XYZ file of C-alpha atoms in Angstrom:
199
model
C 127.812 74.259 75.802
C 131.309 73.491 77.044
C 131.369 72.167 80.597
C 134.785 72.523 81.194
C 133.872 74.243 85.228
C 135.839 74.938 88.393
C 133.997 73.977 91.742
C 134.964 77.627 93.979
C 135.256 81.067 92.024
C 132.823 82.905 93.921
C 133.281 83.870 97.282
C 130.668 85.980 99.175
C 133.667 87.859 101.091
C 134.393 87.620 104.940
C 131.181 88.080 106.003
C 128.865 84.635 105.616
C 125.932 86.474 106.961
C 122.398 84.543 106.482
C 120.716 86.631 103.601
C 117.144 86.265 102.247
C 115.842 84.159 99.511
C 115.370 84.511 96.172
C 114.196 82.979 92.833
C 116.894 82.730 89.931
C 114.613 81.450 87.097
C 115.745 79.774 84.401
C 113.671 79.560 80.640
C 114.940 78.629 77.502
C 114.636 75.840 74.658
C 115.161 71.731 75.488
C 118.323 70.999 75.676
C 119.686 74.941 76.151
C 121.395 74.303 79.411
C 119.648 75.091 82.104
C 119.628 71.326 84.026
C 123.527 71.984 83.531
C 123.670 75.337 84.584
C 121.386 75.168 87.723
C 123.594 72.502 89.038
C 126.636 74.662 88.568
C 125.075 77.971 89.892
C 124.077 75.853 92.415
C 127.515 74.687 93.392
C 128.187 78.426 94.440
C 125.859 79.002 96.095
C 125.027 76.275 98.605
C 127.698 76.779 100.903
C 126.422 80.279 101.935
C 122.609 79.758 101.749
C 119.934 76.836 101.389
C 119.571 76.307 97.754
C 117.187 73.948 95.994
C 116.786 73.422 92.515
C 113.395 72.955 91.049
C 113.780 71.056 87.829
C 111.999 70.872 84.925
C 111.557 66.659 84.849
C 111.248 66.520 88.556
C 108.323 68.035 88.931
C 106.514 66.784 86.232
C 107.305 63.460 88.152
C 106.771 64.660 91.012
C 104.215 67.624 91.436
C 102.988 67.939 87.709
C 101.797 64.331 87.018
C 99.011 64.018 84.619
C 99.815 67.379 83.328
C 99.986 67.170 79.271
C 101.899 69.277 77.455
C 99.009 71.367 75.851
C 99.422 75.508 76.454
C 96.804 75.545 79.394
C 98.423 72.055 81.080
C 101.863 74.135 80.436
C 100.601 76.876 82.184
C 99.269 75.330 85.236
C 102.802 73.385 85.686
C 104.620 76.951 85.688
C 102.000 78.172 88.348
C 102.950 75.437 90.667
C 106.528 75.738 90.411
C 105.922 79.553 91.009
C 104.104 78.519 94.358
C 106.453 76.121 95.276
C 109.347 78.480 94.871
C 107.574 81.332 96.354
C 107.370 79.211 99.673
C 110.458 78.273 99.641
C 111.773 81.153 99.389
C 109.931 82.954 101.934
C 112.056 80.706 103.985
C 115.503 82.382 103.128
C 115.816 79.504 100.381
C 117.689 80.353 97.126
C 115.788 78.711 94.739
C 116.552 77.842 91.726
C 114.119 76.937 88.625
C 114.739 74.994 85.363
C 112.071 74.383 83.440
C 111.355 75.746 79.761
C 108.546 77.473 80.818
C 107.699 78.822 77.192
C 104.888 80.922 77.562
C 105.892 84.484 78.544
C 102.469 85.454 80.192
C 102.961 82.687 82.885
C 106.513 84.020 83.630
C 105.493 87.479 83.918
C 103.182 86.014 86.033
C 105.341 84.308 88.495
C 107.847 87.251 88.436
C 104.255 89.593 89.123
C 103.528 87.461 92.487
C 107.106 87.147 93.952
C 107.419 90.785 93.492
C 103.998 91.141 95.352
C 105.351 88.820 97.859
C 108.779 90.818 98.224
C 110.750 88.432 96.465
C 113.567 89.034 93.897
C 113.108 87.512 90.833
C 115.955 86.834 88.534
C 115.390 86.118 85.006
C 117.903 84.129 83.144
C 117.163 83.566 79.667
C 119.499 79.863 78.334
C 120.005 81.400 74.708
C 120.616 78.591 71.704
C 120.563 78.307 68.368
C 118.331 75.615 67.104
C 120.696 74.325 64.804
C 123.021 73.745 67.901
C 120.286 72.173 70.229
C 119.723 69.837 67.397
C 123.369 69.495 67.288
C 123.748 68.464 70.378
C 120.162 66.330 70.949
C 121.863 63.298 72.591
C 117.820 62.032 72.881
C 116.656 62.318 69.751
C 113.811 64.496 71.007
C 114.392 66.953 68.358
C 114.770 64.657 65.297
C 111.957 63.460 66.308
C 109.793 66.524 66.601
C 110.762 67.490 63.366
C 109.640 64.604 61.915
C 106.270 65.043 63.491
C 106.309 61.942 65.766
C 106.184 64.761 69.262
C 103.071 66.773 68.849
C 103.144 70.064 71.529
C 107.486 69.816 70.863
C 108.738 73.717 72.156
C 109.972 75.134 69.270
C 108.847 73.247 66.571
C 105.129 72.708 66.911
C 104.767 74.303 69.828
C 106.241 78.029 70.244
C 108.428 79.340 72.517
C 108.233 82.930 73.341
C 112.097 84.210 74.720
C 111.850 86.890 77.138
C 111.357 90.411 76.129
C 114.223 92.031 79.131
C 115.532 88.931 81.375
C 117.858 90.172 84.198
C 120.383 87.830 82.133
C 121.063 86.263 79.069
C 123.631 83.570 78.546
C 124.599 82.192 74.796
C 125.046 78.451 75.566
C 126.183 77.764 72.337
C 129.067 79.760 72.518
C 129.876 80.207 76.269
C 131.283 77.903 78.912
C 129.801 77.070 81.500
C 131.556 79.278 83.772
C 131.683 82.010 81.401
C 128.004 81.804 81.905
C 127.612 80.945 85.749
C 130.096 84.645 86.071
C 127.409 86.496 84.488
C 124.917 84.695 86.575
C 126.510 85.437 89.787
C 127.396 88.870 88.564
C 123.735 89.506 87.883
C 123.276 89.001 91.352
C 125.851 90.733 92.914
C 124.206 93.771 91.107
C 120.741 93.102 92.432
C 122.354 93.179 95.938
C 121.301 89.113 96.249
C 125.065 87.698 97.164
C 128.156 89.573 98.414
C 131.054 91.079 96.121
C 132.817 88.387 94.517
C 136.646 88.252 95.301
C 139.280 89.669 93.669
C-alpha cells in the first residue's frame, strides 16, 4: 500500500455538532493495512469527535495477555475488543478496531451486539493479495509461516474467512492510502455517521 497521504480532506461542513459513536471495524490478513489505515482514518476524524483506536498488538499486550492464538483463544480476544468498543462507544466515542479478527462468526457476532445496543457498525474489509503481503513482510512473519516455524499463522495454517458483505472493501495492494481512507469516509457519510464532505 502506498502511503503517500494528506493530513485534512475531509471536512464535516459548518456545523461541528457532537454526533454519536460508532464502531468502524477493521479485518483483514497481517500485514493488509489496517494499523496504517486506522491511524489515517483516524487523522480525520479526531478533530470532530473522540476517536480511539483499538489495535490489534495493543490489546493482546494489554487486555488479551495469555491469550494463544488457537480458534477459541482467537475468539475470546475479538469478544473483548467488541466489549471494549461497545463501551466506548456508548460514550459518543468513534472507535476504531484493527485487529485481523479472522473468524467470521465472532464478527457477526460483535456487529449482532452493537446493533442490539444501537450502535452502527461499519465493516471494512483490508483486501490483499498474499503474494503482495509476502511482498511486503518487512518481519519475516510470513516466510516464516510458510516454512512451518509459526503454527496458528492466519492464512497459512490457520484460515482466514473474508467477509461475506462488509460495508467497505479497500484493495491495499493497489490503492493509496487516501484512495482508501475516501471510500472509508464515504462509507460513512452514506450511513449518516459524519457530515457531507466538502466540495
Amino acid at each position: 500500500m502506498s502511503q503517500q497521504h494528506s493530513d485534512a480532506k475531509f471536512s464535516p461542513g459548518a456545523d461541528p455538532a457532537h454526533r454519536g459513536g460508532f464502531i468502524l471495524w477493521f479485518t483483514g490478513m497481517s500485514g493488509a493495512g489496517k494499523s496504517t489505515l486506522s491511524t489515517a482514518v483516524r487523522r480525520q476524524l479526531e478533530f470532530r469527535q473522540e476517536v480511539e483506536v483499538l489495535d490489534g498488538d495493543e490489546i493482546r499486550t494489554f487486555l488479551s495477555k495469555g491469550l494463544g492464538f488457537t480458534r477459541p483463544d482467537r475468539e475470546e480476544n475479538i469478544r473483548r475488543i467488541g466489549y471494549v468498543a461497545r463501551l466506548l462507544a456508548k460514550h459518543h466515542v468513534a472507535v476504531i478496531s484493527a485487529a485481523i479478527s479472522p473468524y467470521r462468526e465472532s464478527r457477526n457476532e460483535v456487529r449482532r451486539l452493537a446493533t442490539e445496543a444501537g450502535l452502527p457498525f461499519i465493516e471494512v474489509y483490508a483486501k490483499a493479495s498474499l503474494d503482495a503481503l509476502v511482498h511486503r513482510d518487512v518481519k519475516g512473519l510470513y516466510k516464516k509461516a510458510l516454512a512451518g516455524e509459526i503454527p496458528h499463522f492466519t492464512g497459512i495454517s490457520d484460515p482466514y474467512e473474508p467477509p461475506e458483505s462488509p460495508e467497505v472493501t479497500v484493495y491495499t495492494d493497489s490503492e493509496t492510502v487516501d484512495q482508501s481512507v475516501e471510500r472509508i469516509l464515504a462509507a460513512l457519510c452514506k450511513h449518516g455517521l459524519l457530515g457531507a464532505s466538502s466540495k
